[in-house]
Amino acid sequence: MLALRSFFYFLLKYPLKLLVRSKIITDSHSITEQASQPIFYIVRHKSASDLLTLQHACKKQNLPDPLGQVTINGKVFQRTLCLAKPTPLFSWRKAGKTTATAQGVELLNQHALDENLDAKLIPANLIWGRTPTKERKNLNIGTLLADQESPNWLRKFFIVLFLGRDTLVRFSEEFSFRNISENHGTDEVAAHKFLRVARFHFHRQTIAAKGPRLMHRKQMFTALFANPSVKRIISDEAKSKKIPEADVKKQALAMMNEIAGDYSVSWVRFGEILLHWLWARLYSAINVSNAKVLRKLAQDGHEIIYVPCHRSHMDYLLLSYVILQEGLVMPRIAAGINLNFWPAGTVFRKGGAFFIRRSFGGNRLYSTIFREYLGLLFERGYAVKYYTEGGRSRTGRLLAPKTGMLAMTIQSLLRGIDRPLTLVPVYLGYEHVMEVGTYHKELSGGEKKGESIFGVLKAIKSLRNYGNGYVNFGEPMNINEFLNKQVPDWKDAIDPIDPQKPSWLTPTVNVLANQVMENVNKSAALNGVALTALILHASKNKALSKIELETQLDFFLNLQRQAPFSEQLTIPEETGAQLLAHVISLNKVTITEDSFGSLVSLSDTAKLEMRYYRNNILHTFVLPALICRLLDRHNKINQDELVSKVQALMALLKEDLFLYQDREQVAKQTQQVLAALQASDITRLSKAGFWSLTDDMVLLSQVHAMAECVDESLQRLAIITSLTSRLGPLSKRDLETKVVAIAKRLSVLNNINAPEFTDKRAQATLIASIREQGYIELNDDGLLIASSSMAEIKATVINLVDIEVLQSIAR
């Protein structure tokens, strides 16, 4: 019997090599480290195609052969436990049972007999294709392949034939038989229990990979028209405008057609293949961090809402591609209505995009339909992706969040959705953004061009090397838990028929939106281009010798390695010299030679472009930059005073740069930075508790470069504190106008070509932060004046700004 099976597997192996291409996802990095203990697998089906595909995947992962046997205490066990046998071809026959239960009991008994035994059980889920089941059973090949849990051999033949090249093999965290035997026993009940857990585990994974039941557009429209809120708004609109309800329904249907996506698995699969080809030509590598958290959320039944930053039109494609590569279903994507142009609009809809107007314009019918459409997606369990910034950042810094989508997300909870809604912030980083040239034209007053297919094709037609791309998944934010902390009685507002807008909604959404942006920034990715841009922009003439730049890169890298901005920050493993060589290969800098060696500089065009990448990571170096500036401007400074000043300045810059650190975290990180500087012999701590800098000029040049990174932020603070002290009382509008006017003058005098330096909204944010910290207050006439505490913070800031800047402000 065994010989016959081996011969059958031998014959089947070769056609499977031609028909099957599997993507391997592993949730554990410790599997191969358990070589001293037996390793077993558990799979859903006792299927030859499954086992041979698993064998191929195990070979790639350097794991034991799943078709082999394991000997424990003289007893021989099959290495793979199968939960179910295939469904019989003819309906009158019953499917037999596998030996999984009996083998599980025997393995548990072996652990009771041998206290040194700790066998591992690895769940291995084989998912053929990404076709979800459908609400309506259409007689098509996709439905026939997707709907059956344990297919018979004939149906499995067609599954392998049509879906084999889109196969997912997912290795989960291993179970410990020792843990099961000690906590649950060694009898048949215990074996049944862990097998039942495995079945549920596989079911959740399959849903996460394929998605929930798929609704057709017309089914969604029918569900929306049956929605109580939509019914009510249609009735109200008909009455208020004195028109027939049928006319309002036509308007509503047109809006639904404008909004709704039209998800197609075949289109998504084609897009994945196309993007795989495209990324291989555009990028050196796509670096993904912390994706394991997504699979755990999906497995635990969370409704995942991706909230990435928005750098480029590439974001839509890159993030969706990465999510698919991580073994999860394509999310439904909120896209701006400006992207609904032919033929891209149709393609995006097929890829799961739904469209949103830039402004609802007080249109109650549209806002209600859109809100209920979003709620329907959540209710049906579809993952969703939207951009809280609303549009792409033209400066490289995060934009102030738009709160509409977050508000509607919370309102969906108030309809009574019982699944946990979890936001996943995503940091997207690039070493080249294809639109960066047009961004500077727009910021310089150029006309913003509408989107078109020709613009997109023009941007990618060169297929040039764009360097590396970065997708960092941040710390998940469970909205249910967030509301429990912010608004303990929020569940009192739940109304499945007519969810209202409670008074706490707007302030709560504002807090949530800021936390989302902070968590995006918390997950930043350092890279060679951004670091080079940061350092060169901190130099006087945007130029350094190659050796000096490599030294500075190493200093910036080592400081983050020893005192990281956050646990989610990703830091390159390369040296400064290796990073710079990569940047040079991308033609981001200009190299000139003289008798002393190589010089690295930025051309006028590169200064504008590289500033964008500098702004991507500037926030990660604000704290060490402030420390270096304070140490540089004081011959010696008491540690408590240093920490206090850093805390005060970080609090002022927190909202402007979306910094996540509170006072305690700032104090802790300040100590870490000081320790790192001390370990590098850059700083000294006296017995009296005073910090001072080294006399070594080479090391001091590194401190000066770091300190310059925060110079522009300090200049803006100096303008606001000086004007408020000298010209108050004055209105908020007058203060903002004068601050912008002086910032524009300073940008000319100091050659600061930075739109964010003179942006009115950025100045307003900084003024609001200064006021929130109590340095600005209102007088009886409602005008802004300096508070009694202004003098101290003003003195701190002025001491950190160059005298030439202060003279310009005074004049």
Short mmCIF file of C-alpha atoms in Angstrom, two decimals, residues 372-569:
data_model
loop_
_atom_site.label_atom_id
_atom_site.label_comp_id
_atom_site.label_asym_id
_atom_site.label_seq_id
_atom_site.Cartn_x
_atom_site.Cartn_y
_atom_site.Cartn_z
CA GLU A 372 -24.26 53.72 4.94
CA TYR A 373 -22.22 52.24 2.07
CA LEU A 374 -19.13 52.39 4.28
CA GLY A 375 -21.10 50.86 7.14
CA LEU A 376 -22.27 48.05 4.84
CA LEU A 377 -18.65 47.23 3.97
CA PHE A 378 -17.80 47.01 7.66
CA GLU A 379 -20.90 44.98 8.43
CA ARG A 380 -20.08 42.44 5.70
CA GLY A 381 -16.50 42.12 6.96
CA TYR A 382 -14.62 43.71 4.04
CA ALA A 383 -11.27 45.25 4.91
CA VAL A 384 -11.16 48.96 4.00
CA LYS A 385 -8.38 51.41 3.19
CA TYR A 386 -8.58 55.19 3.23
CA TYR A 387 -6.20 58.13 3.49
CA THR A 388 -6.80 60.40 6.47
CA GLU A 389 -4.73 63.17 4.86
CA GLY A 390 -7.29 63.39 2.09
CA GLY A 391 -4.71 64.13 -0.62
CA ARG A 392 -1.05 63.58 -1.39
CA SER A 393 1.53 65.48 0.62
CA ARG A 394 3.39 67.93 -1.61
CA THR A 395 6.10 68.69 0.99
CA GLY A 396 6.96 65.22 2.33
CA ARG A 397 5.53 66.03 5.75
CA LEU A 398 2.24 64.58 6.94
CA LEU A 399 -0.77 66.77 6.22
CA ALA A 400 -3.33 67.71 8.84
CA PRO A 401 -5.87 64.84 8.93
CA LYS A 402 -9.31 65.06 7.38
CA THR A 403 -11.70 63.60 9.90
CA GLY A 404 -14.75 62.76 7.77
CA MET A 405 -13.93 59.10 7.09
CA LEU A 406 -12.95 58.48 10.71
CA ALA A 407 -16.21 60.07 11.89
CA MET A 408 -18.23 57.84 9.57
CA THR A 409 -16.22 54.83 10.79
CA ILE A 410 -17.23 55.56 14.39
CA GLN A 411 -20.82 56.18 13.30
CA SER A 412 -20.78 52.68 11.81
CA LEU A 413 -20.07 51.36 15.29
CA LEU A 414 -23.09 53.33 16.51
CA ARG A 415 -25.25 51.28 14.13
CA GLY A 416 -24.51 48.30 16.37
CA ILE A 417 -21.72 46.49 14.48
CA ASP A 418 -20.46 43.87 16.90
CA ARG A 419 -17.08 43.18 15.24
CA PRO A 420 -14.07 45.10 16.59
CA LEU A 421 -12.98 47.85 14.18
CA THR A 422 -9.20 48.24 14.17
CA LEU A 423 -7.19 50.95 12.45
CA VAL A 424 -3.77 49.97 11.10
CA PRO A 425 -1.58 53.04 10.43
CA VAL A 426 0.82 52.49 7.52
CA TYR A 427 3.98 54.44 6.76
CA LEU A 428 4.81 54.48 3.05
CA GLY A 429 8.28 55.61 2.07
CA TYR A 430 10.10 55.87 -1.24
CA GLU A 431 13.60 56.69 -2.41
CA HIS A 432 11.96 58.23 -5.44
CA VAL A 433 8.45 59.67 -5.75
CA MET A 434 7.49 59.91 -9.39
CA GLU A 435 5.40 63.10 -8.91
CA VAL A 436 7.96 65.01 -6.82
CA GLY A 437 8.83 67.36 -9.71
CA THR A 438 5.20 68.39 -10.23
CA TYR A 439 4.75 68.91 -6.50
CA HIS A 440 7.28 71.73 -6.48
CA LYS A 441 5.71 73.35 -9.53
CA GLU A 442 2.34 73.33 -7.79
CA LEU A 443 3.80 74.72 -4.54
CA SER A 444 5.53 77.45 -6.53
CA GLY A 445 2.20 78.61 -7.92
CA GLY A 446 1.91 76.37 -10.96
CA GLU A 447 -1.49 75.12 -12.04
CA LYS A 448 -2.53 71.78 -10.59
CA LYS A 449 -3.23 69.47 -13.51
CA GLY A 450 -6.13 67.04 -13.49
CA GLU A 451 -5.49 63.31 -13.43
CA SER A 452 -5.37 61.38 -16.70
CA ILE A 453 -4.19 58.03 -17.95
CA PHE A 454 -1.53 59.81 -20.03
CA GLY A 455 -0.05 61.43 -16.92
CA VAL A 456 0.26 58.09 -15.15
CA LEU A 457 1.81 56.38 -18.19
CA LYS A 458 4.24 59.24 -18.66
CA ALA A 459 5.37 58.95 -15.04
CA ILE A 460 6.26 55.26 -15.32
CA LYS A 461 7.16 54.86 -19.00
CA SER A 462 10.90 55.20 -18.41
CA LEU A 463 10.95 52.16 -16.07
CA ARG A 464 13.93 53.75 -14.35
CA ASN A 465 15.32 52.47 -11.07
CA TYR A 466 13.39 54.17 -8.27
CA GLY A 467 15.51 52.61 -5.53
CA ASN A 468 13.72 51.02 -2.58
CA GLY A 469 10.13 51.24 -1.42
CA TYR A 470 9.07 50.88 2.21
CA VAL A 471 5.78 49.68 3.71
CA ASN A 472 5.78 49.74 7.52
CA PHE A 473 2.63 48.61 9.33
CA GLY A 474 2.21 50.49 12.58
CA GLU A 475 0.70 49.72 15.95
CA PRO A 476 -2.98 48.68 15.56
CA MET A 477 -5.58 50.99 17.11
CA ASN A 478 -8.74 49.23 18.27
CA ILE A 479 -11.51 51.84 17.94
CA ASN A 480 -13.75 50.02 20.44
CA GLU A 481 -11.03 50.18 23.11
CA PHE A 482 -10.23 53.78 22.19
CA LEU A 483 -13.86 54.80 22.73
CA ASN A 484 -14.02 52.90 26.01
CA LYS A 485 -11.18 55.13 27.29
CA GLN A 486 -12.28 58.41 25.73
CA VAL A 487 -16.07 58.09 26.07
CA PRO A 488 -16.93 55.33 28.60
CA ASP A 489 -20.67 55.63 27.90
CA TRP A 490 -20.38 55.70 24.09
CA LYS A 491 -22.52 52.57 23.72
CA ASP A 492 -25.52 54.57 24.97
CA ALA A 493 -25.53 56.28 21.55
CA ILE A 494 -25.93 53.00 19.62
CA ASP A 495 -29.05 53.07 17.46
CA PRO A 496 -29.27 50.52 14.62
CA ILE A 497 -32.25 52.33 13.06
CA ASP A 498 -31.20 55.99 13.18
CA PRO A 499 -27.63 56.60 14.42
CA GLN A 500 -27.28 60.21 15.49
CA LYS A 501 -24.22 62.42 15.78
CA PRO A 502 -23.52 62.64 19.54
CA SER A 503 -21.91 65.75 21.01
CA TRP A 504 -18.74 63.86 21.87
CA LEU A 505 -18.14 62.66 18.28
CA THR A 506 -16.22 65.64 16.84
CA PRO A 507 -13.71 66.16 19.69
CA THR A 508 -13.19 62.39 19.99
CA VAL A 509 -12.56 62.01 16.26
CA ASN A 510 -10.04 64.87 16.39
CA VAL A 511 -8.08 63.05 19.11
CA LEU A 512 -8.24 59.78 17.17
CA ALA A 513 -7.10 61.47 13.93
CA ASN A 514 -4.03 62.96 15.62
CA GLN A 515 -3.15 59.60 17.17
CA VAL A 516 -3.41 57.96 13.75
CA MET A 517 -0.95 60.46 12.26
CA GLU A 518 1.40 60.06 15.23
CA ASN A 519 1.36 56.27 14.78
CA VAL A 520 2.08 56.66 11.07
CA ASN A 521 5.13 58.79 11.87
CA LYS A 522 6.07 56.38 14.65
CA SER A 523 6.53 53.66 12.00
CA ALA A 524 8.89 55.64 9.79
CA ALA A 525 11.52 53.98 7.57
CA LEU A 526 14.99 55.51 7.45
CA ASN A 527 16.73 55.10 4.10
CA GLY A 528 19.84 56.31 2.33
CA VAL A 529 18.17 58.98 0.21
CA ALA A 530 16.26 60.56 3.10
CA LEU A 531 19.29 60.50 5.43
CA THR A 532 21.57 61.99 2.78
CA ALA A 533 18.98 64.70 2.09
CA LEU A 534 18.66 65.47 5.81
CA ILE A 535 22.42 65.82 6.30
CA LEU A 536 23.15 67.80 3.13
CA HIS A 537 20.30 70.22 3.87
CA ALA A 538 21.83 70.73 7.32
CA SER A 539 25.16 71.73 5.75
CA LYS A 540 25.85 75.36 4.89
CA ASN A 541 26.08 75.09 1.12
CA LYS A 542 24.26 71.77 0.68
CA ALA A 543 27.63 70.13 0.04
CA LEU A 544 30.10 67.96 1.97
CA SER A 545 33.16 65.92 1.19
CA LYS A 546 32.33 62.30 0.49
CA ILE A 547 34.30 61.09 3.51
CA GLU A 548 32.61 63.60 5.81
CA LEU A 549 29.15 62.69 4.50
CA GLU A 550 29.81 58.98 5.07
CA THR A 551 30.94 59.77 8.62
CA GLN A 552 27.81 61.83 9.26
CA LEU A 553 25.62 59.04 7.91
CA ASP A 554 27.22 56.56 10.29
CA PHE A 555 26.70 58.98 13.19
CA PHE A 556 23.01 59.51 12.40
CA LEU A 557 22.48 55.76 11.97
CA ASN A 558 24.32 54.74 15.13
CA LEU A 559 22.42 57.29 17.21
CA GLN A 560 19.10 55.82 16.09
CA ARG A 561 20.35 52.29 16.69
CA GLN A 562 21.34 53.13 20.26
CA ALA A 563 18.48 55.55 21.04
CA PRO A 564 15.70 54.82 18.51
CA PHE A 565 12.87 57.24 17.85
CA SER A 566 10.40 54.38 18.36
CA GLU A 567 10.22 50.60 18.47
CA GLN A 568 8.45 50.61 15.08
CA LEU A 569 11.19 52.65 13.34
#
